[in-house]
Amino acid sequence: MSLYSFLYKPLSPFFKFFFRVKLSGSENEPKDGAYLACPNHLSNNDVLITAACLKRKVHFFAKAELFKIPVLKQLITALGAFPVKRGAADVSAIKKTIQLLDEGKCVGLYPQGTRRRGVDPRQTEVKAGIAMIVYRKDVPILPICIQTKKMKILPFRKTFVTLGKPIYRDELGFEKGTKSEYENASHIIFDRITEMLIPDGDTIK
């Protein structure tokens, strides 16, 4: 039995309780085959929340600095994380993502690239990296919307998580794989995420 199955999955109900997760759209998660799980990014806790809400193991990017810490490196590796160098085009991380997808696994990517705590996701920048991967690997994208009051995740503050219908490569308008196509496709993906935001979300209690 993997450490993920032994340790994390039994703890998933605890994380759902701790962050008062209200989950909808579970039927939209692909049951088999490779796919990209793409949530908006509010905090470091998004990894815990997303993994608790999905039935399948999610392999997430984690900043490379965390893999220099003894014990933590072994733990997060066992839980499915792999390193990425922030602020640079990390070819090894892209290759690792494609390898995991080739193996039929689920990889978690944040279209925003980094956390945007306390900011309406519709007002944030979107990176083109996710579209580049989808252009190379024809896999479904599961849009995930994470929302809470004032977009700040706190213990015992209600957190809404919505899984949208999968997005497929032929919906993204690729022709030649140009930079502008990547940018346009990434915005299409992120628009599908933000469309699930609850109106007047700041009134969430």
Short mmCIF file of C-alpha atoms in Angstrom, two decimals:
data_model
loop_
_atom_site.label_atom_id
_atom_site.label_comp_id
_atom_site.label_asym_id
_atom_site.label_seq_id
_atom_site.Cartn_x
_atom_site.Cartn_y
_atom_site.Cartn_z
CA MET A 1 0.00 0.00 0.00
CA SER A 2 1.36 3.45 -0.91
CA LEU A 3 1.94 6.15 1.71
CA TYR A 4 -0.72 8.20 -0.08
CA SER A 5 -3.35 5.50 0.42
CA PHE A 6 -2.18 4.70 3.94
CA LEU A 7 -1.78 8.25 5.25
CA TYR A 8 -3.52 10.89 3.19
CA LYS A 9 -6.77 9.32 2.05
CA PRO A 10 -7.85 8.40 5.62
CA LEU A 11 -7.14 12.04 6.56
CA SER A 12 -9.20 13.50 3.72
CA PRO A 13 -12.42 13.68 5.79
CA PHE A 14 -10.48 15.59 8.44
CA PHE A 15 -9.31 18.21 5.92
CA LYS A 16 -12.83 18.56 4.57
CA PHE A 17 -14.08 19.14 8.11
CA PHE A 18 -11.20 21.45 9.05
CA PHE A 19 -11.84 23.73 6.06
CA ARG A 20 -15.63 23.18 6.08
CA VAL A 21 -15.52 22.03 2.47
CA LYS A 22 -18.77 22.09 0.49
CA LEU A 23 -18.07 19.97 -2.59
CA SER A 24 -20.16 19.80 -5.75
CA GLY A 25 -19.61 18.32 -9.21
CA SER A 26 -17.81 15.14 -8.13
CA GLU A 27 -19.45 13.32 -11.02
CA ASN A 28 -17.31 15.39 -13.42
CA GLU A 29 -13.98 13.89 -12.29
CA PRO A 30 -12.59 11.49 -14.92
CA LYS A 31 -12.71 7.96 -13.53
CA ASP A 32 -9.67 6.70 -15.43
CA GLY A 33 -6.96 7.84 -17.80
CA ALA A 34 -4.69 10.86 -17.57
CA TYR A 35 -6.09 14.29 -16.86
CA LEU A 36 -5.09 17.72 -15.55
CA ALA A 37 -6.73 19.01 -12.37
CA CYS A 38 -6.74 22.81 -12.58
CA PRO A 39 -7.89 24.86 -9.58
CA ASN A 40 -7.56 28.57 -8.96
CA HIS A 41 -4.91 29.24 -6.32
CA LEU A 42 -5.70 30.97 -3.02
CA SER A 43 -3.28 29.41 -0.54
CA ASN A 44 -0.87 26.58 0.21
CA ASN A 45 -3.87 24.72 1.63
CA ASP A 46 -5.31 24.39 -1.88
CA VAL A 47 -3.22 21.24 -2.34
CA LEU A 48 -4.77 19.60 0.74
CA ILE A 49 -8.27 20.70 -0.20
CA THR A 50 -8.00 19.61 -3.83
CA ALA A 51 -6.52 16.23 -2.96
CA ALA A 52 -9.26 15.66 -0.36
CA CYS A 53 -11.97 16.42 -2.92
CA LEU A 54 -10.69 14.17 -5.71
CA LYS A 55 -11.00 10.40 -5.72
CA ARG A 56 -7.72 9.91 -7.53
CA LYS A 57 -4.19 10.74 -6.41
CA VAL A 58 -3.06 14.16 -7.61
CA HIS A 59 0.58 14.88 -8.49
CA PHE A 60 1.23 18.56 -7.78
CA PHE A 61 4.13 20.87 -8.52
CA ALA A 62 5.90 21.99 -5.33
CA LYS A 63 8.54 24.71 -5.14
CA ALA A 64 12.02 23.23 -5.45
CA GLU A 65 13.16 24.70 -2.12
CA LEU A 66 10.91 22.27 -0.21
CA PHE A 67 12.85 19.31 -1.60
CA LYS A 68 16.01 20.50 0.16
CA ILE A 69 14.46 19.93 3.60
CA PRO A 70 15.24 16.49 5.07
CA VAL A 71 12.21 14.30 5.86
CA LEU A 72 9.84 16.80 4.23
CA LYS A 73 11.38 15.93 0.87
CA GLN A 74 10.62 12.24 1.36
CA LEU A 75 7.11 12.95 2.64
CA ILE A 76 5.93 15.26 -0.13
CA THR A 77 7.53 13.01 -2.75
CA ALA A 78 5.61 10.03 -1.38
CA LEU A 79 2.42 12.09 -1.49
CA GLY A 80 2.92 12.74 -5.19
CA ALA A 81 4.57 16.17 -5.33
CA PHE A 82 7.46 16.95 -7.67
CA PRO A 83 9.77 20.00 -7.78
CA VAL A 84 9.52 23.04 -10.00
CA LYS A 85 11.79 26.08 -10.10
CA ARG A 86 9.67 29.18 -9.75
CA GLY A 87 10.26 32.19 -11.96
CA ALA A 88 11.89 30.19 -14.72
CA ALA A 89 10.97 27.84 -17.55
CA ASP A 90 11.63 24.53 -15.79
CA VAL A 91 12.04 21.99 -18.59
CA SER A 92 12.50 19.07 -16.17
CA ALA A 93 9.15 19.83 -14.49
CA ILE A 94 7.42 19.93 -17.87
CA LYS A 95 9.01 16.61 -18.83
CA LYS A 96 7.92 15.11 -15.51
CA THR A 97 4.35 16.33 -16.10
CA ILE A 98 4.26 14.72 -19.53
CA GLN A 99 5.74 11.50 -18.12
CA LEU A 100 3.01 11.29 -15.46
CA LEU A 101 0.32 11.93 -18.07
CA ASP A 102 1.84 9.23 -20.28
CA GLU A 103 1.43 6.89 -17.30
CA GLY A 104 -2.28 7.74 -17.13
CA LYS A 105 -2.05 9.78 -13.92
CA CYS A 106 -3.65 12.98 -12.67
CA VAL A 107 -1.46 16.07 -12.49
CA GLY A 108 -2.49 19.23 -10.65
CA LEU A 109 -1.59 22.58 -12.22
CA TYR A 110 -2.54 26.13 -11.25
CA PRO A 111 -3.29 28.34 -14.29
CA GLN A 112 -2.35 31.42 -12.23
CA GLY A 113 1.07 29.97 -11.51
CA THR A 114 1.20 31.23 -7.92
CA ARG A 115 -1.04 32.04 -4.96
CA ARG A 116 -3.41 35.01 -5.11
CA ARG A 117 -4.70 35.25 -1.54
CA GLY A 118 -7.53 37.66 -0.97
CA VAL A 119 -7.88 38.57 -4.65
CA ASP A 120 -10.82 37.90 -6.93
CA PRO A 121 -9.46 35.27 -9.39
CA ARG A 122 -11.04 37.17 -12.28
CA GLN A 123 -8.58 40.01 -11.59
CA THR A 124 -5.44 37.86 -11.70
CA GLU A 125 -2.92 37.01 -14.38
CA VAL A 126 -3.05 33.62 -16.12
CA LYS A 127 0.07 31.77 -17.26
CA ALA A 128 0.33 29.98 -20.62
CA GLY A 129 2.15 26.88 -19.35
CA ILE A 130 -0.95 24.76 -18.88
CA ALA A 131 -2.00 25.29 -22.51
CA MET A 132 1.44 24.32 -23.76
CA ILE A 133 1.15 20.99 -21.94
CA VAL A 134 -2.36 20.37 -23.28
CA TYR A 135 -1.14 21.12 -26.81
CA ARG A 136 1.50 18.42 -26.41
CA LYS A 137 -0.67 15.93 -24.54
CA ASP A 138 -4.30 15.53 -25.56
CA VAL A 139 -5.80 14.98 -22.10
CA PRO A 140 -8.95 16.33 -20.46
CA ILE A 141 -8.74 19.29 -18.09
CA LEU A 142 -10.86 19.28 -14.95
CA PRO A 143 -11.63 22.92 -13.99
CA ILE A 144 -11.83 23.37 -10.21
CA CYS A 145 -13.15 26.47 -8.51
CA ILE A 146 -12.13 27.10 -4.89
CA GLN A 147 -13.93 29.94 -3.15
CA THR A 148 -14.32 31.25 0.35
CA LYS A 149 -15.15 34.53 2.06
CA LYS A 150 -12.84 37.31 0.85
CA MET A 151 -10.86 34.61 -0.98
CA LYS A 152 -8.92 33.82 2.20
CA ILE A 153 -8.88 30.19 3.30
CA LEU A 154 -8.97 29.83 7.09
CA PRO A 155 -9.69 26.92 9.42
CA PHE A 156 -13.42 26.37 9.94
CA ARG A 157 -14.34 29.05 7.39
CA LYS A 158 -16.66 27.54 4.78
CA THR A 159 -14.86 26.65 1.55
CA PHE A 160 -16.80 25.93 -1.65
CA VAL A 161 -15.16 23.57 -4.14
CA THR A 162 -16.82 23.02 -7.50
CA LEU A 163 -15.62 20.54 -10.12
CA GLY A 164 -16.71 21.61 -13.58
CA LYS A 165 -17.24 19.56 -16.70
CA PRO A 166 -13.96 18.49 -18.34
CA ILE A 167 -12.49 20.69 -21.06
CA TYR A 168 -11.07 18.94 -24.11
CA ARG A 169 -8.20 19.93 -26.39
CA ASP A 170 -10.40 20.51 -29.44
CA GLU A 171 -12.24 23.27 -27.52
CA LEU A 172 -9.10 25.39 -27.18
CA GLY A 173 -8.55 26.56 -30.75
CA PHE A 174 -5.08 25.13 -31.34
CA GLU A 175 -3.69 25.18 -34.87
CA LYS A 176 0.08 25.70 -34.80
CA GLY A 177 0.89 25.85 -31.09
CA THR A 178 1.93 29.49 -31.10
CA LYS A 179 2.43 31.66 -28.03
CA SER A 180 -0.78 33.56 -28.74
CA GLU A 181 -2.69 30.28 -29.02
CA TYR A 182 -1.29 29.17 -25.66
CA GLU A 183 -2.33 32.44 -24.06
CA ASN A 184 -5.82 32.29 -25.54
CA ALA A 185 -6.29 28.64 -24.53
CA SER A 186 -5.15 29.34 -20.95
CA HIS A 187 -7.72 32.13 -20.68
CA ILE A 188 -10.45 29.81 -21.99
CA ILE A 189 -9.54 27.28 -19.30
CA PHE A 190 -9.43 29.87 -16.54
CA ASP A 191 -12.69 31.45 -17.66
CA ARG A 192 -14.33 28.06 -17.19
CA ILE A 193 -13.00 28.06 -13.62
CA THR A 194 -14.14 31.57 -12.73
CA GLU A 195 -17.57 31.00 -14.29
CA MET A 196 -18.26 28.72 -11.33
CA LEU A 197 -17.67 31.44 -8.73
CA ILE A 198 -20.66 32.03 -6.48
CA PRO A 199 -22.04 35.57 -6.96
CA ASP A 200 -21.48 37.87 -3.97
CA GLY A 201 -18.97 35.40 -2.58
CA ASP A 202 -17.90 37.84 0.16
CA THR A 203 -21.21 37.11 1.89
CA ILE A 204 -20.18 33.49 2.48
CA LYS A 205 -20.20 32.72 6.20
#
